[in-house]
mmCIF file of N, CA and C in Angstrom:
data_model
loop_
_atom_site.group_PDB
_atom_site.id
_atom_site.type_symbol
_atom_site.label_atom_id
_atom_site.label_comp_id
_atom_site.label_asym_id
_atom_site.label_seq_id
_atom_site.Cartn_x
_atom_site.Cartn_y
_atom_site.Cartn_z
ATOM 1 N N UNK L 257 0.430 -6.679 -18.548
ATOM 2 C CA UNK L 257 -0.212 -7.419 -17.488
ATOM 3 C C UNK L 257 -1.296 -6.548 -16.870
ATOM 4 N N UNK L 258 -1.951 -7.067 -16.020
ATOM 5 C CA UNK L 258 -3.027 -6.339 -15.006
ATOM 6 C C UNK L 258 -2.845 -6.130 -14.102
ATOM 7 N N UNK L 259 -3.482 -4.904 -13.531
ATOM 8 C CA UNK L 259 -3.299 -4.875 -11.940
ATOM 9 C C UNK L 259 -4.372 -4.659 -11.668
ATOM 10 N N UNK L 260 -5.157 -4.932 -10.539
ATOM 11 C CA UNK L 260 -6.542 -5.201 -9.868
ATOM 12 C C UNK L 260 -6.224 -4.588 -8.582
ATOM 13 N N UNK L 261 -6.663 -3.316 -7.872
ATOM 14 C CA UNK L 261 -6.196 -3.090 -6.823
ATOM 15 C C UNK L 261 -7.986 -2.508 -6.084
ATOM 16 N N UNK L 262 -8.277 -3.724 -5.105
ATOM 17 C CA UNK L 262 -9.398 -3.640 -4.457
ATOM 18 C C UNK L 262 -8.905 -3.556 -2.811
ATOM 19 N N UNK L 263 -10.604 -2.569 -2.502
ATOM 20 C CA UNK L 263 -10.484 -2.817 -1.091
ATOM 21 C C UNK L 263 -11.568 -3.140 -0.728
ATOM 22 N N UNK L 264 -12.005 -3.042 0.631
ATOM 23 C CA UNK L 264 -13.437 -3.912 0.788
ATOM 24 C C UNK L 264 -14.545 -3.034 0.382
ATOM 25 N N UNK L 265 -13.917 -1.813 -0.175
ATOM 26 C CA UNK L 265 -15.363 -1.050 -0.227
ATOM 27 C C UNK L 265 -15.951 -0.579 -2.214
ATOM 28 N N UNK L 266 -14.414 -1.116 -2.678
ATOM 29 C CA UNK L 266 -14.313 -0.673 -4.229
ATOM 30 C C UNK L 266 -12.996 -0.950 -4.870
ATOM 31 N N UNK L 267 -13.113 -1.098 -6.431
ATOM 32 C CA UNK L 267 -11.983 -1.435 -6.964
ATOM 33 C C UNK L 267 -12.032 0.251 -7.209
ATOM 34 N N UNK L 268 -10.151 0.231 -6.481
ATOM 35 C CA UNK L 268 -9.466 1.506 -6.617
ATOM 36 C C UNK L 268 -8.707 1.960 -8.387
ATOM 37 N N UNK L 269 -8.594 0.367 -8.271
ATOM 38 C CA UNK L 269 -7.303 0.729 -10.237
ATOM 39 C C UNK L 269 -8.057 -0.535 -10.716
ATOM 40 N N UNK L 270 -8.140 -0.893 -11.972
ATOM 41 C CA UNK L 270 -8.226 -1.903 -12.995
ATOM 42 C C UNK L 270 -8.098 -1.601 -13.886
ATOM 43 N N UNK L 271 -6.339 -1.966 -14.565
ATOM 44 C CA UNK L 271 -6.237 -1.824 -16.161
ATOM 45 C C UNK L 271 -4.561 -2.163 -16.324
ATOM 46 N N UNK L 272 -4.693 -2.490 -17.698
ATOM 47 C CA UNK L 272 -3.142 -2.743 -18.384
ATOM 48 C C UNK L 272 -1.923 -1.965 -17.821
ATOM 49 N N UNK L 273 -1.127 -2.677 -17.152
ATOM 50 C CA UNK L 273 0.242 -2.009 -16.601
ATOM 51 C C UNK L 273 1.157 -2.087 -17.330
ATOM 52 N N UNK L 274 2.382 -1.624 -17.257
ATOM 53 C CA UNK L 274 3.974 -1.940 -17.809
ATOM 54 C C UNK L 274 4.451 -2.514 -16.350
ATOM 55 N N UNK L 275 4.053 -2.166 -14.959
ATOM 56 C CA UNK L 275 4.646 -2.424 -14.010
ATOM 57 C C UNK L 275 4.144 -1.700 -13.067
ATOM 58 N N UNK L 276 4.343 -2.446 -11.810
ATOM 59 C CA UNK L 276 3.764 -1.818 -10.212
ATOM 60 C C UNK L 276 5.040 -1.945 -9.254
ATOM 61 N N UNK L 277 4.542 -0.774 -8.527
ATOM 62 C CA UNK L 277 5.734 -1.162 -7.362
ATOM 63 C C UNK L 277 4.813 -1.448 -6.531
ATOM 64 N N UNK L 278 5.180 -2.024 -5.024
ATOM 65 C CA UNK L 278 4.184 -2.674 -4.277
ATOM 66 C C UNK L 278 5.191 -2.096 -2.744
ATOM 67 N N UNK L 279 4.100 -1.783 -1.562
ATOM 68 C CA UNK L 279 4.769 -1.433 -0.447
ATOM 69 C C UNK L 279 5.219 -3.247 0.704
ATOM 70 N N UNK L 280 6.115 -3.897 -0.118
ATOM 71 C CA UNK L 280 6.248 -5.306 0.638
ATOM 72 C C UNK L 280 6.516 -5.212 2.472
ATOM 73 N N UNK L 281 6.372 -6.300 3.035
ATOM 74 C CA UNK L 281 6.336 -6.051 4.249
ATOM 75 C C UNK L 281 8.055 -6.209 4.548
ATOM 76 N N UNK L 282 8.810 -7.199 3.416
ATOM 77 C CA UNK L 282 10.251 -6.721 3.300
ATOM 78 C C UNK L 282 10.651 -6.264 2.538
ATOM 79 N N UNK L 283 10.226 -4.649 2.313
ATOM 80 C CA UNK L 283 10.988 -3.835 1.605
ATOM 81 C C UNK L 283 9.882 -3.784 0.235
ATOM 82 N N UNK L 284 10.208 -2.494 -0.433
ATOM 83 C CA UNK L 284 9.462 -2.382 -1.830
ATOM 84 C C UNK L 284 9.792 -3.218 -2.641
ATOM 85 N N UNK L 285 8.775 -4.016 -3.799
ATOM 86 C CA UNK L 285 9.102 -4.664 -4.849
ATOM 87 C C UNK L 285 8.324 -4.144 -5.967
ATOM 88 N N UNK L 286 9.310 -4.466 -7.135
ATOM 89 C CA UNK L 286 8.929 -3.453 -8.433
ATOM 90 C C UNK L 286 8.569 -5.212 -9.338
ATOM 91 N N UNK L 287 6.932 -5.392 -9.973
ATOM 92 C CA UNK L 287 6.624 -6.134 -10.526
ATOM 93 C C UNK L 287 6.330 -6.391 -11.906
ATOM 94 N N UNK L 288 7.005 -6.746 -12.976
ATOM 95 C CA UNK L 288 6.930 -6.483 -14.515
ATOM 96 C C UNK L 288 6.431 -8.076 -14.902
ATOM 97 N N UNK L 289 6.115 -7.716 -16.152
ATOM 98 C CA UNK L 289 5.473 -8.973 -16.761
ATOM 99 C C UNK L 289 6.169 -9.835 -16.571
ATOM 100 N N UNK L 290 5.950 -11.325 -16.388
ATOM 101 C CA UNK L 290 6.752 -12.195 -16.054
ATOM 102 C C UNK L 290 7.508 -12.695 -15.454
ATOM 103 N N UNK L 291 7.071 -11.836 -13.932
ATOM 104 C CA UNK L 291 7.407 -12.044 -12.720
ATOM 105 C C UNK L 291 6.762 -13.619 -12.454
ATOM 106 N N UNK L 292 8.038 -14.267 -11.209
ATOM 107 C CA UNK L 292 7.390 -15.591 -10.968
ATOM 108 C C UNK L 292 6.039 -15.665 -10.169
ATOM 109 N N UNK L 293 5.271 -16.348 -10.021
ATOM 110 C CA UNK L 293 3.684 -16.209 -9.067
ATOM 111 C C UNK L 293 4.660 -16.373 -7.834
ATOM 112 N N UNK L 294 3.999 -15.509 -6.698
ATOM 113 C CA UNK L 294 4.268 -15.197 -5.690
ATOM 114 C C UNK L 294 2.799 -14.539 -4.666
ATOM 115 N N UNK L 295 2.307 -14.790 -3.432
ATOM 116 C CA UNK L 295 1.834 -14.235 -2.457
ATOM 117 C C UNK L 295 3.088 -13.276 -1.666
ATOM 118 N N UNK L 296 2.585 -12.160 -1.440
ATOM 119 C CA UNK L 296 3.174 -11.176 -0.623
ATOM 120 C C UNK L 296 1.962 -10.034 0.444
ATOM 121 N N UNK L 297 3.013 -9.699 1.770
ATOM 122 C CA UNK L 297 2.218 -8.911 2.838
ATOM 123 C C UNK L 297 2.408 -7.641 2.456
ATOM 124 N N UNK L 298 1.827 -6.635 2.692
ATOM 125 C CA UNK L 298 1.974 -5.450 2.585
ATOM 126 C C UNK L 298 2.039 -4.871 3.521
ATOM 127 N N UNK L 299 2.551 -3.318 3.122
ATOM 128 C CA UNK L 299 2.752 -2.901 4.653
ATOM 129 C C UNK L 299 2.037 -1.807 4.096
ATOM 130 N N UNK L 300 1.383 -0.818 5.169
ATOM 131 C CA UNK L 300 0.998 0.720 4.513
ATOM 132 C C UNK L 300 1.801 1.219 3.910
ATOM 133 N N UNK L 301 1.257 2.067 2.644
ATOM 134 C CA UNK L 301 2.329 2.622 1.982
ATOM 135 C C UNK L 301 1.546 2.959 0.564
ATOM 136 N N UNK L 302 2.738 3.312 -0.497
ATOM 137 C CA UNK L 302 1.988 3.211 -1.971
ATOM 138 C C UNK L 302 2.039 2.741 -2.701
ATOM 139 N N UNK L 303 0.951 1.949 -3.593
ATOM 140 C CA UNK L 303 1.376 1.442 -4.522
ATOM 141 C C UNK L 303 1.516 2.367 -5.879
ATOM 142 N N UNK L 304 2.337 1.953 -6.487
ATOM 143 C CA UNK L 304 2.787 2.855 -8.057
ATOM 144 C C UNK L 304 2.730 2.420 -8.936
ATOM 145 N N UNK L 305 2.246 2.407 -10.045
ATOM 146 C CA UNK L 305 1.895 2.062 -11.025
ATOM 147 C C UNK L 305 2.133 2.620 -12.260
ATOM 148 N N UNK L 306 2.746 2.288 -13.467
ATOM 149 C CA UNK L 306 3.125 2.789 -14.862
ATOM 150 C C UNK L 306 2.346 2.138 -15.821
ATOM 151 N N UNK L 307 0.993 2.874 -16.485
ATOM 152 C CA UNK L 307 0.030 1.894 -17.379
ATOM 153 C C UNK L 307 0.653 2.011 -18.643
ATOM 154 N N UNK L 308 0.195 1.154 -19.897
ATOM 155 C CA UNK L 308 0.592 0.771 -21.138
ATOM 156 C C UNK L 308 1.002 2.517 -21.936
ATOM 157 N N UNK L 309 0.298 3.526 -21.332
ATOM 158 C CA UNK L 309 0.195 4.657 -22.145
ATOM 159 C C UNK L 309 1.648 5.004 -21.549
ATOM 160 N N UNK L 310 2.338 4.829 -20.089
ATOM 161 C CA UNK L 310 2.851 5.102 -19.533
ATOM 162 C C UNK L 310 2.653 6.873 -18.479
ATOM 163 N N UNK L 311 1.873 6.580 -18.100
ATOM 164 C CA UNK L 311 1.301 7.245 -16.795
ATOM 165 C C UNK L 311 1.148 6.378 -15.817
ATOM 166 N N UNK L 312 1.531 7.947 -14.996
ATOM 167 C CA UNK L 312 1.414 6.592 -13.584
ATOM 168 C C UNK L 312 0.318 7.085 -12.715
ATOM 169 N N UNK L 313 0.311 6.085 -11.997
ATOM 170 C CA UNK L 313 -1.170 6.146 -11.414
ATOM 171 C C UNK L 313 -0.718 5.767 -9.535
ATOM 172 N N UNK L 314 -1.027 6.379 -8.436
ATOM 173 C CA UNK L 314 -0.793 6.282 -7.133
ATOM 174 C C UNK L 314 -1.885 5.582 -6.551
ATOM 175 N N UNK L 315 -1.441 4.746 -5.768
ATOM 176 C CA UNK L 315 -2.744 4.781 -4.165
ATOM 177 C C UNK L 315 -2.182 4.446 -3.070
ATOM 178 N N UNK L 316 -3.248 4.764 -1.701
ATOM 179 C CA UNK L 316 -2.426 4.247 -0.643
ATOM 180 C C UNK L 316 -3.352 2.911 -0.570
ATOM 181 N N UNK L 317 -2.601 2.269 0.368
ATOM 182 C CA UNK L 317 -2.816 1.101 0.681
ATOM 183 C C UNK L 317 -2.560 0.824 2.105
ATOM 184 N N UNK L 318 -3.347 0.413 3.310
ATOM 185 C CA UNK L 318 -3.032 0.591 4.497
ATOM 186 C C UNK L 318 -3.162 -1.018 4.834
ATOM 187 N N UNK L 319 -2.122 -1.558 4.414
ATOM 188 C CA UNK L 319 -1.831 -2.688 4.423
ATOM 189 C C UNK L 319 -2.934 -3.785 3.544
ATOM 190 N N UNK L 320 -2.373 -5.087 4.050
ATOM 191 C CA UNK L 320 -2.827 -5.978 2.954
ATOM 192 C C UNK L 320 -2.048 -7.360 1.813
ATOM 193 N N UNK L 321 -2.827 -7.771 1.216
ATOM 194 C CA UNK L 321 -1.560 -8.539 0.706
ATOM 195 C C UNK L 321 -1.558 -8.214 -1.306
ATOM 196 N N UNK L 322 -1.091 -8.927 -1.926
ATOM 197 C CA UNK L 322 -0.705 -9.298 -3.357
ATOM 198 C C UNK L 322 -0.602 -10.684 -3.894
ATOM 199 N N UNK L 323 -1.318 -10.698 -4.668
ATOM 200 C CA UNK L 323 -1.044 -11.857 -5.629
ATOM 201 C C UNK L 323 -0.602 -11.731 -6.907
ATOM 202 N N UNK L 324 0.710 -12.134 -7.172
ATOM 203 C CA UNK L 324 1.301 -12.055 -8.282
ATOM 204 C C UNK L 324 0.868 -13.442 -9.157
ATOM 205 N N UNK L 325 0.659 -13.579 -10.428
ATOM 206 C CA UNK L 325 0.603 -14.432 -11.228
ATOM 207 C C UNK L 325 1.522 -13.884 -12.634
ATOM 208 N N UNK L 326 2.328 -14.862 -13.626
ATOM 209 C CA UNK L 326 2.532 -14.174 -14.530
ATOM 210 C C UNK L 326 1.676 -13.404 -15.510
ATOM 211 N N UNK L 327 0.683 -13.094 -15.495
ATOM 212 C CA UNK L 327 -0.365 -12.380 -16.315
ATOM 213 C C UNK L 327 -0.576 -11.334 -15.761
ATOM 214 N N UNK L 328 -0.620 -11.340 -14.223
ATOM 215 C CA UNK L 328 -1.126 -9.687 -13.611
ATOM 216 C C UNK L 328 -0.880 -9.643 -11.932
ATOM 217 N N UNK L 329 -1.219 -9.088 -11.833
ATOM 218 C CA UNK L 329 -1.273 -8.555 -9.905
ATOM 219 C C UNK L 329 -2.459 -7.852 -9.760
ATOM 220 N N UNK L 330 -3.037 -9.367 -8.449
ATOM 221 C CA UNK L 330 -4.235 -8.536 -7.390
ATOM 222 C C UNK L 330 -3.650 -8.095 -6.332
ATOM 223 N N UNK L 331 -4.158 -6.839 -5.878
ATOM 224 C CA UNK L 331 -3.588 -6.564 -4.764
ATOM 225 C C UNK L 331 -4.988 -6.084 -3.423
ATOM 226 N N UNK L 332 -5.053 -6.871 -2.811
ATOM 227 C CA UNK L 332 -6.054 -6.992 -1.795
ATOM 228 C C UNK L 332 -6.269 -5.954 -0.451
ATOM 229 N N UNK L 333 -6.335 -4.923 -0.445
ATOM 230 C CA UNK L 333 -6.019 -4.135 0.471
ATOM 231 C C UNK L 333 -7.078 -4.262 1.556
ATOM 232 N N UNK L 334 -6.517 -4.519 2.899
ATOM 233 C CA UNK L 334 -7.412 -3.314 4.159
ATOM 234 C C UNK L 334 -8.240 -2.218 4.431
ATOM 235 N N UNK L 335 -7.163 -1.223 4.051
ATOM 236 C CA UNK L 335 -8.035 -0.074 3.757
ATOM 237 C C UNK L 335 -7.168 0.768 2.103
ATOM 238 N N UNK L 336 -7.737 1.037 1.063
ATOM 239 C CA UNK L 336 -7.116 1.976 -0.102
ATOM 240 C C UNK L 336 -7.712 3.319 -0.399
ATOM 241 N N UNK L 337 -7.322 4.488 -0.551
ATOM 242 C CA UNK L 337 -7.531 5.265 -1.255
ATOM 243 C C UNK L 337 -6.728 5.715 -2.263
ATOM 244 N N UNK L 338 -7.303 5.983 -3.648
ATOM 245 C CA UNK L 338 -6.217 6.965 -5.158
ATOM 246 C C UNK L 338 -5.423 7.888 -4.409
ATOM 247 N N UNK L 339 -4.748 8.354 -4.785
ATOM 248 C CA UNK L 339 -3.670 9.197 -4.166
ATOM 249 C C UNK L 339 -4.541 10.653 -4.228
ATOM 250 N N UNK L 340 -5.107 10.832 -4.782
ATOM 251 C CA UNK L 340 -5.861 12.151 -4.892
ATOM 252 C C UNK L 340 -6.887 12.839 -4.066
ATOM 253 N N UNK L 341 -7.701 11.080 -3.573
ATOM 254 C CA UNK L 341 -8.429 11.534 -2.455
ATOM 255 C C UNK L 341 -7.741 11.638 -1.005
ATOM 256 N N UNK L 342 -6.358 11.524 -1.270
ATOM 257 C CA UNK L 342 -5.308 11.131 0.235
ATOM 258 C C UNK L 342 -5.009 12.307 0.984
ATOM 259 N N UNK L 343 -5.680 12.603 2.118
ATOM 260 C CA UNK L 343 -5.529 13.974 2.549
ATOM 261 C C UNK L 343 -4.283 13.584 4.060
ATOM 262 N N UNK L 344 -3.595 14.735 4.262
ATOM 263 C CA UNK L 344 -3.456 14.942 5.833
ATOM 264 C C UNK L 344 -4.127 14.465 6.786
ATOM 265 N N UNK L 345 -5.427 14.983 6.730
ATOM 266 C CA UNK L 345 -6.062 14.348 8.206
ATOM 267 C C UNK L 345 -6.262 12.570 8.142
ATOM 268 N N UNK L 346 -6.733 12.350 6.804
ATOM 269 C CA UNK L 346 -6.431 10.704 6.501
ATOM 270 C C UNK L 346 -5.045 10.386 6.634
ATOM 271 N N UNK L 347 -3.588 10.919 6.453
ATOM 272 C CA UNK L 347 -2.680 9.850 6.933
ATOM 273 C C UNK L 347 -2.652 10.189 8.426
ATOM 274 N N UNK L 348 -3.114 11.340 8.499
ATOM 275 C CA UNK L 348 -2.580 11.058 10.164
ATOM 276 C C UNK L 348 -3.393 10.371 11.008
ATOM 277 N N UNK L 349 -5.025 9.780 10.438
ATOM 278 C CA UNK L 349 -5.966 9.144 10.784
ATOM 279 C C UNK L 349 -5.220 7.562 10.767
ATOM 280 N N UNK L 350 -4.861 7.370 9.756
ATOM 281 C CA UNK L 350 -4.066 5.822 9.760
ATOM 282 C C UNK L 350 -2.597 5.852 10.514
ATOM 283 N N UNK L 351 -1.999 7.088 10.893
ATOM 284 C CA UNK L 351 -0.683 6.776 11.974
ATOM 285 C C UNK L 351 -1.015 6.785 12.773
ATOM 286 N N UNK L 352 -2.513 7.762 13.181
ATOM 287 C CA UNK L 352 -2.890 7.149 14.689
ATOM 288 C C UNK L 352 -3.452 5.770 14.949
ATOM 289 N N UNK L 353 -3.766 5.193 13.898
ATOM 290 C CA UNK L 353 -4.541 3.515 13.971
ATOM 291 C C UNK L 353 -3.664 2.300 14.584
ATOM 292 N N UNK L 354 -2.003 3.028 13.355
ATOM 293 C CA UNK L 354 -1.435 2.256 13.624
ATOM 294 C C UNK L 354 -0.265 2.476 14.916
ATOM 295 N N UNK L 355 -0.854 3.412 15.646
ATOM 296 C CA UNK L 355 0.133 3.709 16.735
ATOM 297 C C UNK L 355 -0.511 3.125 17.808
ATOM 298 N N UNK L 356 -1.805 3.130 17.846
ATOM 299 C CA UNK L 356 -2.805 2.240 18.800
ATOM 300 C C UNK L 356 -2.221 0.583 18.569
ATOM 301 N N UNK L 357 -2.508 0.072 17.407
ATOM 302 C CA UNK L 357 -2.350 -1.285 17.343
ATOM 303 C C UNK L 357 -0.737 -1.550 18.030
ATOM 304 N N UNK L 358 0.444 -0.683 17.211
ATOM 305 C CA UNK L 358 1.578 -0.689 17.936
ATOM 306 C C UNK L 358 1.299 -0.723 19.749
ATOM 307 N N UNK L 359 0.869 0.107 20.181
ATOM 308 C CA UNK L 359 0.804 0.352 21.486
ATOM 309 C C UNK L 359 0.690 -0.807 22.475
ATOM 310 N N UNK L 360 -0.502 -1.554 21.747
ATOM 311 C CA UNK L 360 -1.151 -2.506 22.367
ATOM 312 C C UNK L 360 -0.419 -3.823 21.841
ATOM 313 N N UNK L 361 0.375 -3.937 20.891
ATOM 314 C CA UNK L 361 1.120 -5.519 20.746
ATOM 315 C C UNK L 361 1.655 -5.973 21.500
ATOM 316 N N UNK L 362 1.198 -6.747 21.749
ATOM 317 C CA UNK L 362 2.285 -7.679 22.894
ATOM 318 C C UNK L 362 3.933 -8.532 21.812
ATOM 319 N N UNK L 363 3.496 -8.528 20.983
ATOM 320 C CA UNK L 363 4.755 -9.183 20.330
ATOM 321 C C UNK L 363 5.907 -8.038 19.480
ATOM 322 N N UNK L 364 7.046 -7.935 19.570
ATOM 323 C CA UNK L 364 8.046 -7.212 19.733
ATOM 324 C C UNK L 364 8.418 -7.108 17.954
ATOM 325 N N UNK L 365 7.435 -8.335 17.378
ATOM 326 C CA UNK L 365 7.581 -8.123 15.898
ATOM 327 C C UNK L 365 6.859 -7.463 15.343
ATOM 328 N N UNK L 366 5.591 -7.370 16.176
ATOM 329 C CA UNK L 366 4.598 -6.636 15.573
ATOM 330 C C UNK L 366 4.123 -5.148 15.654
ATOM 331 N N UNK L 367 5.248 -4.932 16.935
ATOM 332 C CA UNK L 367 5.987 -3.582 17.127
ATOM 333 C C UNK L 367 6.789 -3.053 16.223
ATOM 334 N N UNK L 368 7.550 -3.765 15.378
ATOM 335 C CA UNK L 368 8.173 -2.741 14.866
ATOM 336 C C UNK L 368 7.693 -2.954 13.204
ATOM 337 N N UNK L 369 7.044 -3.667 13.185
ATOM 338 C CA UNK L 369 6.185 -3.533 11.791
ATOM 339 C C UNK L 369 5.388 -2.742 11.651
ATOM 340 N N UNK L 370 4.239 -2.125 12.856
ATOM 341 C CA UNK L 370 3.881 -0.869 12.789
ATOM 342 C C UNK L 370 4.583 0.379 12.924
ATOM 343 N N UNK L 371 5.768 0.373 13.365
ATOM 344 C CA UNK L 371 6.427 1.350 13.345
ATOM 345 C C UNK L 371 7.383 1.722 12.242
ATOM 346 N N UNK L 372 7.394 0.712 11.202
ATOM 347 C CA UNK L 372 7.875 0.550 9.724
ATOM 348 C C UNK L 372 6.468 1.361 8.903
ATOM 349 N N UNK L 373 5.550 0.918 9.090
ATOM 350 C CA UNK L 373 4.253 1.508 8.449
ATOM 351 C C UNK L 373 4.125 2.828 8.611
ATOM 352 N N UNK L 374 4.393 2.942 9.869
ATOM 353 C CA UNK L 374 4.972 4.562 10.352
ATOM 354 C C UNK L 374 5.200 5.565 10.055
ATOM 355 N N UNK L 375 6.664 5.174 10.199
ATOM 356 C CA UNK L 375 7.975 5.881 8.877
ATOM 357 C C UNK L 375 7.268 5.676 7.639
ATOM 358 N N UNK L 376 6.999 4.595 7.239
ATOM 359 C CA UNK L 376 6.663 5.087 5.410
ATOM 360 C C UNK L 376 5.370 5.622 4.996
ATOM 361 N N UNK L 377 4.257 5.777 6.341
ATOM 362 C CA UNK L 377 3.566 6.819 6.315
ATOM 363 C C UNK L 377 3.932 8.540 6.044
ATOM 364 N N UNK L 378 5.080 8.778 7.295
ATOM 365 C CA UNK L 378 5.252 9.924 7.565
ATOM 366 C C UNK L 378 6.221 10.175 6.164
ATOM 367 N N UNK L 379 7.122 9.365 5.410
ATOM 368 C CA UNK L 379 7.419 9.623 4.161
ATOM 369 C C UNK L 379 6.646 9.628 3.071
ATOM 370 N N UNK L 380 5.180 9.405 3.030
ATOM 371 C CA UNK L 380 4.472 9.616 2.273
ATOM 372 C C UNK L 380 3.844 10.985 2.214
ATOM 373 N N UNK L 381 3.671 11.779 3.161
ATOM 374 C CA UNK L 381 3.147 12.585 3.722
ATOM 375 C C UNK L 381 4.523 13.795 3.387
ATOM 376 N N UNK L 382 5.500 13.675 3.232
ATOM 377 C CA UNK L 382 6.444 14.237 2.721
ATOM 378 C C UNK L 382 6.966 14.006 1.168
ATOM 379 N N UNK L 383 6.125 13.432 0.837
ATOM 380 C CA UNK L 383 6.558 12.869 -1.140
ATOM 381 C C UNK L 383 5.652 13.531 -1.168
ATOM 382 N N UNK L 384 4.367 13.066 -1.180
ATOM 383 C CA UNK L 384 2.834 13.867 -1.658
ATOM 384 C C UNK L 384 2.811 15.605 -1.127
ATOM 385 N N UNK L 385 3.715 16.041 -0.078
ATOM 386 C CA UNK L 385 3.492 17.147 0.660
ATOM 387 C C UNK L 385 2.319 17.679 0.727
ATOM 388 N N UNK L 386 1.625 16.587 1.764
ATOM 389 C CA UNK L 386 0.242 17.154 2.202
ATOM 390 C C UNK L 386 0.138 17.053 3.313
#
């Protein structure tokens, strides 16, 4: 299948997968050929990827959504960078974004969805150890 992983400024990945994992807004989902079509939210986080050669390939994704079809997955991001260009001062640039937006929600759901983005920021930042 395909995965298409754009953001508004550039396509980050385009090419033949075995499978993606995706950062869902409930919980990670792991997507293989012949998954049913589905729309899904994203939350910040990473997406992972295993291509046909079987290498895998990282990015972040600072939210956003997915479109699954059985043939492939777009995944529409907010903001993306490859995992390579992903520095320290960039995640801590996006935990402070999302500690502002937290700050300022008035709705108690949308509080703790940034504070889910959070945590799997600050665990990214401890996988990548940067």
């Amino acid at each position: 299948m395909v995965l298409e992983l754009l953001s508004p400024e550039r396509v980050i990945f385009s090419g033949e997968i075995e499978a993606v994992t995706l950062p869902g807004t409930s919980g990670d989902m792991t997507v293989m050929p012949g998954h049913a079509p589905l729309v899904a939210l994203l939350q910040a986080g990473l997406v992972v990827a295993t291509d046909v050669q079987g290498h895998g390939h990282r990015a972040f994704v600072g939210g956003g959504f997915a479109e699954v079809t059985g043939t492939g997955v777009t995944v529409f991001a907010e903001r993306a960078l490859p995992a390579e260009e992903l520095t320290r001062e960039r995640l801590e640039q996006e935990i402070l974004l999302l500690e502002t937006i937290r700050d300022a929600a008035r709705s108690e759901d949308t509080r703790r969805e940034r504070d889910l983005s959070i945590s799997r920021l600050r665990q990214v930042q401890a996988t990548l150890a940067i």
